[in-house]
Amino acid sequence: LFTKIEAKTFLGAAAKKDDLFRHLALVARRAQPQDLVVFQFGSHGGTSRADGWGAGLADGAIYGSELREALSHMKCPTIAMI
């Protein structure tokens, strides 16, 4: 089905918010309309009335609104598994 698959993993102390968003911006620039982006995120987290849902990274939290914004720049179908 797909001729090329690229993967990037952020684990433990290397899972930093700036690096994650920088990589998502790179993917958004490179992705073409015929591509498919699959984003999988696993972490502990929680919810609050002020911030919505959030999950932990090595250097702080990532929030759903931030992730939605980053993924909205993809020019192709995108699947997010949280």
PDB file of C-alpha atoms in Angstrom:
ATOM      1  CA  LEU A   1       0.000   0.000   0.000  1.00  0.00           C
ATOM      2  CA  PHE A   2       2.677   2.510   1.019  1.00  0.00           C
ATOM      3  CA  THR A   3       6.111   2.410  -0.577  1.00  0.00           C
ATOM      4  CA  LYS A   4       7.942   4.326   2.147  1.00  0.00           C
ATOM      5  CA  ILE A   5       7.506   4.346   5.915  1.00  0.00           C
ATOM      6  CA  GLU A   6       9.348   6.751   8.191  1.00  0.00           C
ATOM      7  CA  ALA A   7       9.256   6.527  11.982  1.00  0.00           C
ATOM      8  CA  LYS A   8      10.602   8.681  14.796  1.00  0.00           C
ATOM      9  CA  THR A   9      10.570   7.638  18.450  1.00  0.00           C
ATOM     10  CA  PHE A  10      10.901   9.894  21.489  1.00  0.00           C
ATOM     11  CA  LEU A  11      11.500   7.931  24.693  1.00  0.00           C
ATOM     12  CA  GLY A  12      12.142   8.800  28.331  1.00  0.00           C
ATOM     13  CA  ALA A  13      14.452  11.754  28.949  1.00  0.00           C
ATOM     14  CA  ALA A  14      14.722  12.312  25.188  1.00  0.00           C
ATOM     15  CA  ALA A  15      10.961  13.006  24.949  1.00  0.00           C
ATOM     16  CA  LYS A  16      11.136  16.800  24.975  1.00  0.00           C
ATOM     17  CA  LYS A  17       8.286  19.074  23.964  1.00  0.00           C
ATOM     18  CA  ASP A  18      10.288  21.356  21.641  1.00  0.00           C
ATOM     19  CA  ASP A  19      11.811  18.374  19.835  1.00  0.00           C
ATOM     20  CA  LEU A  20       8.400  16.774  19.357  1.00  0.00           C
ATOM     21  CA  PHE A  21       6.832  19.936  17.915  1.00  0.00           C
ATOM     22  CA  ARG A  22       9.882  20.625  15.746  1.00  0.00           C
ATOM     23  CA  HIS A  23       9.583  17.129  14.278  1.00  0.00           C
ATOM     24  CA  LEU A  24       5.823  17.483  13.706  1.00  0.00           C
ATOM     25  CA  ALA A  25       6.500  20.768  11.847  1.00  0.00           C
ATOM     26  CA  LEU A  26       9.079  18.957   9.683  1.00  0.00           C
ATOM     27  CA  VAL A  27       6.578  16.215   8.887  1.00  0.00           C
ATOM     28  CA  ALA A  28       3.933  18.836   8.021  1.00  0.00           C
ATOM     29  CA  ARG A  29       6.340  20.497   5.561  1.00  0.00           C
ATOM     30  CA  ARG A  30       7.338  17.206   3.926  1.00  0.00           C
ATOM     31  CA  ALA A  31       3.985  15.393   3.817  1.00  0.00           C
ATOM     32  CA  GLN A  32       2.157  15.297   0.496  1.00  0.00           C
ATOM     33  CA  PRO A  33      -1.617  15.003  -0.032  1.00  0.00           C
ATOM     34  CA  GLN A  34      -1.320  11.293  -0.955  1.00  0.00           C
ATOM     35  CA  ASP A  35       0.580  10.488   2.283  1.00  0.00           C
ATOM     36  CA  LEU A  36      -0.792   9.271   5.594  1.00  0.00           C
ATOM     37  CA  VAL A  37       0.584  10.515   8.915  1.00  0.00           C
ATOM     38  CA  VAL A  38       0.059   8.275  11.942  1.00  0.00           C
ATOM     39  CA  PHE A  39       0.897   9.877  15.283  1.00  0.00           C
ATOM     40  CA  GLN A  40       0.917   7.668  18.381  1.00  0.00           C
ATOM     41  CA  PHE A  41       1.440   9.140  21.830  1.00  0.00           C
ATOM     42  CA  GLY A  42       1.598   7.179  25.070  1.00  0.00           C
ATOM     43  CA  SER A  43       2.174   8.768  28.467  1.00  0.00           C
ATOM     44  CA  HIS A  44       0.590   9.376  31.831  1.00  0.00           C
ATOM     45  CA  GLY A  45      -1.623  12.425  32.026  1.00  0.00           C
ATOM     46  CA  GLY A  46      -4.806  13.955  33.277  1.00  0.00           C
ATOM     47  CA  THR A  47      -7.385  16.646  32.712  1.00  0.00           C
ATOM     48  CA  SER A  48      -8.150  20.068  34.117  1.00  0.00           C
ATOM     49  CA  ARG A  49     -10.891  22.600  33.486  1.00  0.00           C
ATOM     50  CA  ALA A  50      -8.342  25.238  32.465  1.00  0.00           C
ATOM     51  CA  ASP A  51      -6.124  23.192  30.142  1.00  0.00           C
ATOM     52  CA  GLY A  52      -8.203  20.220  29.016  1.00  0.00           C
ATOM     53  CA  TRP A  53      -6.242  17.002  28.787  1.00  0.00           C
ATOM     54  CA  GLY A  54      -2.502  16.931  29.135  1.00  0.00           C
ATOM     55  CA  ALA A  55       0.236  14.331  29.267  1.00  0.00           C
ATOM     56  CA  GLY A  56       3.747  14.310  30.633  1.00  0.00           C
ATOM     57  CA  LEU A  57       6.984  14.661  28.737  1.00  0.00           C
ATOM     58  CA  ALA A  58      10.526  14.818  30.093  1.00  0.00           C
ATOM     59  CA  ASP A  59      10.454  18.617  30.245  1.00  0.00           C
ATOM     60  CA  GLY A  60       6.806  19.326  31.063  1.00  0.00           C
ATOM     61  CA  ALA A  61       3.326  18.700  29.760  1.00  0.00           C
ATOM     62  CA  ILE A  62       1.820  18.643  26.311  1.00  0.00           C
ATOM     63  CA  TYR A  63      -1.833  19.619  25.971  1.00  0.00           C
ATOM     64  CA  GLY A  64      -4.468  18.476  23.523  1.00  0.00           C
ATOM     65  CA  SER A  65      -4.942  21.973  22.141  1.00  0.00           C
ATOM     66  CA  GLU A  66      -1.213  22.207  21.309  1.00  0.00           C
ATOM     67  CA  LEU A  67      -1.214  18.829  19.637  1.00  0.00           C
ATOM     68  CA  ARG A  68      -4.378  19.624  17.661  1.00  0.00           C
ATOM     69  CA  GLU A  69      -2.741  22.814  16.397  1.00  0.00           C
ATOM     70  CA  ALA A  70       0.464  21.022  15.353  1.00  0.00           C
ATOM     71  CA  LEU A  71      -1.412  18.242  13.559  1.00  0.00           C
ATOM     72  CA  SER A  72      -3.742  20.698  11.801  1.00  0.00           C
ATOM     73  CA  HIS A  73      -0.858  21.723   9.514  1.00  0.00           C
ATOM     74  CA  MET A  74      -0.622  18.295   7.874  1.00  0.00           C
ATOM     75  CA  LYS A  75      -1.583  18.375   4.163  1.00  0.00           C
ATOM     76  CA  CYS A  76      -2.682  14.765   4.223  1.00  0.00           C
ATOM     77  CA  PRO A  77      -4.914  12.426   6.217  1.00  0.00           C
ATOM     78  CA  THR A  78      -3.657  12.171   9.794  1.00  0.00           C
ATOM     79  CA  ILE A  79      -4.457   9.575  12.451  1.00  0.00           C
ATOM     80  CA  ALA A  80      -3.703  10.488  16.067  1.00  0.00           C
ATOM     81  CA  MET A  81      -3.699   7.691  18.634  1.00  0.00           C
ATOM     82  CA  ILE A  82      -3.495   9.049  22.165  1.00  0.00           C
TER      83      ILE A  82
END
